[in-house]
Each structure stands twice: as C-alpha cells, then as structure tokens.
CSV table of C-alpha atoms in Angstrom, one decimal:
chain,number,residue,atom,x,y,z
A,120,MET,CA,7.3,5.3,-5.3
A,121,CYS,CA,4.7,2.2,-3.9
A,122,GLU,CA,5.0,-0.3,-6.3
A,123,ALA,CA,5.3,-3.0,-4.0
A,124,GLN,CA,2.1,-2.0,-1.8
A,125,THR,CA,-0.8,-1.2,-2.2
A,126,GLY,CA,-4.0,0.0,-0.5
A,127,PRO,CA,-4.2,3.2,1.7
A,128,SER,CA,-0.8,4.1,3.5
A,129,CYS,CA,0.8,3.9,-0.4
A,130,ARG,CA,-3.1,6.0,-1.5
A,131,ARG,CA,-1.4,8.4,1.3
A,132,THR,CA,2.4,8.7,0.4
A,133,ASP,CA,1.7,9.6,-3.4
A,134,ASP,CA,-1.2,12.4,-2.5
A,135,ILE,CA,1.2,13.4,-0.7
A,136,ARG,CA,4.2,13.0,-2.8
A,137,LYS,CA,1.9,15.0,-5.2
A,138,THR,CA,1.2,17.5,-3.1
A,139,GLN,CA,4.8,18.0,-2.7
A,140,GLU,CA,5.9,18.5,-5.8
A,141,SER,CA,2.5,20.6,-6.5
A,142,PHE,CA,3.9,22.9,-3.8
A,143,ALA,CA,8.1,23.0,-4.8
A,144,ARG,CA,7.2,23.6,-8.5
A,145,LYS,CA,5.1,26.7,-7.2
A,146,ALA,CA,7.4,27.7,-5.6
A,147,GLN,CA,9.7,27.6,-7.8
A,148,TRP,CA,8.8,29.3,-11.0
A,149,GLN,CA,6.4,31.7,-9.3
A,150,SER,CA,9.1,32.8,-6.5
A,151,GLN,CA,7.6,36.0,-5.5
A,152,HIS,CA,4.2,33.4,-4.4
A,153,ARG,CA,3.4,33.7,-0.7
A,154,PHE,CA,1.7,30.2,0.8
A,155,GLY,CA,-1.7,30.6,2.6
A,156,ASP,CA,-3.7,28.3,4.7
A,157,LEU,CA,-0.9,25.5,4.8
A,158,TYR,CA,-2.7,25.2,8.8
A,159,HIS,CA,-5.0,22.9,7.6
A,160,LEU,CA,-2.7,20.0,6.1
A,161,ILE,CA,-0.6,19.8,9.3
A,162,CYS,CA,-4.8,18.5,10.9
A,163,ARG,CA,-4.9,16.1,8.2
A,164,GLU,CA,-5.1,12.5,9.5
A,165,ASP,CA,-3.0,11.2,6.0
A,166,TRP,CA,-0.6,13.9,6.9
A,167,LEU,CA,-0.4,13.4,10.6
A,168,THR,CA,-0.4,10.0,9.7
A,169,ALA,CA,2.5,9.7,7.5
A,170,ALA,CA,5.0,12.5,9.4
A,171,SER,CA,4.1,9.5,12.7
A,172,ASP,CA,4.9,6.9,10.8
A,173,LYS,CA,8.4,8.9,10.2
A,174,VAL,CA,9.2,10.1,13.5
A,175,LEU,CA,8.0,6.6,15.0
A,176,SER,CA,10.3,4.6,12.2
A,177,ASN,CA,13.5,6.8,13.4
A,178,SER,CA,15.0,4.2,16.4
A,179,GLY,CA,15.7,8.4,18.3
A,180,SER,CA,11.6,7.1,19.0
A,181,ARG,CA,12.7,4.5,21.7
A,182,THR,CA,14.0,8.0,23.5
A,183,ALA,CA,10.8,9.7,25.9
A,184,GLY,CA,10.6,12.9,25.8
A,185,VAL,CA,9.7,15.0,29.8
A,186,ASP,CA,5.6,13.3,29.1
A,187,GLY,CA,7.7,9.2,28.8
A,188,ILE,CA,5.7,8.1,26.1
A,189,ASN,CA,8.7,6.8,23.9
A,190,ARG,CA,7.5,3.8,20.6
A,191,LYS,CA,7.0,1.3,22.7
A,192,GLN,CA,3.8,2.8,24.4
A,193,LEU,CA,2.8,2.8,20.5
A,194,ASN,CA,2.9,-0.1,19.0
A,195,ALA,CA,-0.3,-1.0,18.9
A,196,GLU,CA,-2.6,0.6,16.2
A,197,SER,CA,-5.1,1.4,17.8
A,198,LYS,CA,-2.1,3.3,20.3
A,199,ARG,CA,-1.4,4.9,17.1
A,200,GLN,CA,-4.3,6.0,15.8
A,201,ALA,CA,-5.7,7.0,18.9
A,202,PHE,CA,-2.0,9.0,19.4
A,203,VAL,CA,-2.5,10.5,15.7
A,204,GLN,CA,-6.7,11.4,16.2
A,205,SER,CA,-5.4,13.3,19.6
A,206,LEU,CA,-2.7,14.7,17.8
A,207,ARG,CA,-5.4,15.8,15.6
A,208,THR,CA,-8.3,17.1,17.3
A,209,GLU,CA,-6.1,19.1,19.0
A,210,LEU,CA,-3.8,21.3,16.5
A,211,LYS,CA,-7.8,21.6,14.8
A,212,ASP,CA,-9.1,22.8,18.5
A,213,GLN,CA,-5.8,25.2,18.9
A,214,THR,CA,-5.3,23.7,22.0
A,215,TYR,CA,-2.3,22.0,21.1
A,216,ARG,CA,0.9,23.5,23.3
A,217,PRO,CA,4.4,22.1,22.4
A,218,GLN,CA,6.3,20.1,25.1
A,219,PRO,CA,9.5,21.4,27.1
A,220,VAL,CA,12.5,19.9,25.4
A,221,ARG,CA,14.3,17.3,28.3
A,222,ARG,CA,17.4,17.7,28.7
A,223,GLN,CA,20.6,14.3,28.4
A,224,TRP,CA,24.2,15.6,29.4
A,225,ILE,CA,26.1,13.7,26.1
A,226,PRO,CA,30.1,13.0,26.7
A,227,LYS,CA,32.2,14.5,24.5
A,228,ALA,CA,35.8,13.6,23.3
A,229,ASN,CA,37.4,15.8,25.1
A,230,GLY,CA,35.8,15.0,27.7
A,231,THR,CA,33.1,17.9,28.5
A,232,GLN,CA,29.2,17.2,28.3
A,233,ARG,CA,27.3,18.6,25.5
A,234,PRO,CA,23.4,19.7,26.1
A,235,LEU,CA,20.5,17.3,23.9
A,236,GLY,CA,17.5,18.4,23.3
A,237,ILE,CA,14.8,15.5,24.0
A,238,PRO,CA,10.9,16.7,22.6
A,239,THR,CA,8.4,14.2,22.7
A,240,LEU,CA,7.0,12.1,20.4
A,241,LYS,CA,3.4,14.4,20.4
A,242,ASP,CA,6.3,17.3,19.7
A,243,ARG,CA,8.4,15.5,17.1
A,244,VAL,CA,5.6,14.2,15.0
A,245,VAL,CA,4.4,18.0,14.9
A,246,GLN,CA,7.8,19.2,13.8
A,247,MET,CA,7.9,16.4,11.1
A,248,ALA,CA,4.5,17.1,10.2
A,249,LEU,CA,5.6,20.9,9.3
A,250,LYS,CA,9.4,19.9,7.5
A,251,MET,CA,6.7,17.7,5.4
A,252,LEU,CA,4.7,20.4,4.6
A,253,LEU,CA,7.4,23.3,4.4
A,254,GLU,CA,11.1,21.7,3.1
A,255,PRO,CA,9.7,22.0,-0.9
A,256,ILE,CA,9.2,25.2,-0.5
A,257,TRP,CA,11.9,26.2,1.2
A,258,GLU,CA,14.8,23.8,-1.1
A,259,SER,CA,13.6,25.4,-4.4
A,260,ASP,CA,15.5,28.8,-2.4
A,261,PHE,CA,18.3,27.3,-1.9
A,262,LEU,CA,21.6,27.1,-4.7
A,263,ASN,CA,23.2,24.1,-5.1
A,264,CYS,CA,26.2,24.6,-4.0
A,265,SER,CA,24.3,24.8,-0.1
A,266,ASN,CA,24.8,21.2,0.9
A,267,GLY,CA,24.2,21.4,5.3
A,268,PHE,CA,20.6,19.2,6.6
A,269,ARG,CA,19.4,18.6,2.8
A,270,PRO,CA,17.2,15.8,1.6
A,271,GLY,CA,19.8,13.8,-0.5
A,272,ARG,CA,22.6,16.1,0.9
A,273,ARG,CA,25.5,14.6,2.8
A,274,THR,CA,29.1,15.5,4.1
A,275,MET,CA,31.0,14.0,1.4
A,276,ASP,CA,28.9,16.3,-1.2
A,277,CYS,CA,31.1,19.1,0.4
A,278,ILE,CA,34.7,17.8,0.1
A,279,HIS,CA,33.7,16.5,-3.2
A,280,VAL,CA,33.7,20.2,-4.0
A,281,CYS,CA,36.3,20.9,-2.1
A,282,GLN,CA,38.6,18.3,-3.0
A,283,SER,CA,37.8,19.7,-7.5
A,284,ARG,CA,38.3,23.1,-6.9
A,285,ILE,CA,41.3,23.0,-4.4
A,286,THR,CA,43.7,22.7,-7.1
A,287,THR,CA,47.1,25.5,-7.8
A,288,GLN,CA,45.4,26.1,-11.3
A,289,ASN,CA,42.5,27.3,-9.9
A,290,LYS,CA,43.8,29.5,-6.7
A,291,TYR,CA,41.8,27.7,-4.7
A,292,LEU,CA,44.2,26.2,-1.8
A,293,TRP,CA,42.5,26.3,1.6
A,294,VAL,CA,39.7,25.4,3.6
A,295,ILE,CA,38.5,27.6,6.8
A,296,GLU,CA,35.8,25.6,9.2
A,297,GLY,CA,34.3,27.6,11.6
A,298,ASP,CA,32.3,26.8,14.3
A,299,ILE,CA,31.0,29.4,17.3
A,300,LYS,CA,31.3,28.0,20.3
A,301,GLY,CA,29.5,26.2,22.0
A,302,CYS,CA,26.6,28.4,20.6
A,303,PHE,CA,23.8,25.6,21.3
A,304,ASP,CA,25.1,25.0,24.4
A,305,HIS,CA,23.1,28.2,25.5
A,306,SER,CA,20.5,29.1,23.6
A,307,SER,CA,17.5,28.8,25.4
C-alpha cells in the first residue's frame, strides 16, 4: 500500500491494484469468463509507467539489449517520461514491434556455457505490462500446490511440502526431479 506516500504515483499504484484485484475476482468466480478488450490497458500511461518503474528498478536493467539502451540513459525523469510516451504511441498506433534479443553466453559450473537472451528495455516494459495484466487472471487457474515462478512462492515452499510428505507412514519415499537436457539451448 501507499501509507508512506501520497500523490499521483500512489494513486496510480492503487488504481492498477484495484483493476488487478477485480480481474482476479472475476477469473476466480466466473472461470468460463473470457476477458476481452484488455489491450487498451497496456496502452495506458499509468500502466506503462508502473511497468517501466518495475523494470528499471531491477538490477538487470543495467544491461542493454540490441538497441544499446540501459537504465543509465533513462535516469532523468524527463527521459523516462519521453520513453513511456514514445512506447505508448507505438502501442496505440499498433506500430510497436519487439526487437531481436541479444545473446549472451553465461559460464556454467561444469565448464560449458548456457545462452541468455537479453531483450531491450522497451520490450521488457511491454512484457511487464502484460504480466501485470494477465497474471491476476491466470493465477486463478493454478492449484495451490503449484509453486514454480508464481508471485509469493519460492523453492522452499516445494521443499517444505516434500519434507512433510516423504514419510514411511505416507509411503511417499522418493522425489523425482527431471530436466530436458538443453531444452532452451535450441529454442528459437
């Protein structure tokens, strides 16, 4: 909440949160409902500004995509506002096109390397706006036992469930973890 803050930033956050909560309630109580006309929210300045704030507060925003733009170039408030307005115009005019992803190779402990894709900040902001919009809707479809990559969930939640269930009384004695070797190494 915004107890310590007042002003437009706080109101923007509250308005977005109310919209997200409304979508979450609708998705949970009317599971067959199909949300329409959501694109206009992605084009709203308040949503893009909130998405931009989240992306730029992430330490990964120090790294530029193929366009060479990183957090330093958007330090000034006027540059951030111009960035958001330009992106908003592209989205409203439907001229926005995602850029190629910059490939960076990250060394692994076994001496091999894994590829890492680094999108542009503009693409990350659009992705964050979409996440902000769709996550409350999709969350209603997940079971409580699903933990991977969900808000407020972590690896320790899974470990706790395993520790509580792996007993001779329950006859659960094993945990099998699987990985498709190099699955994302060759995805295009």
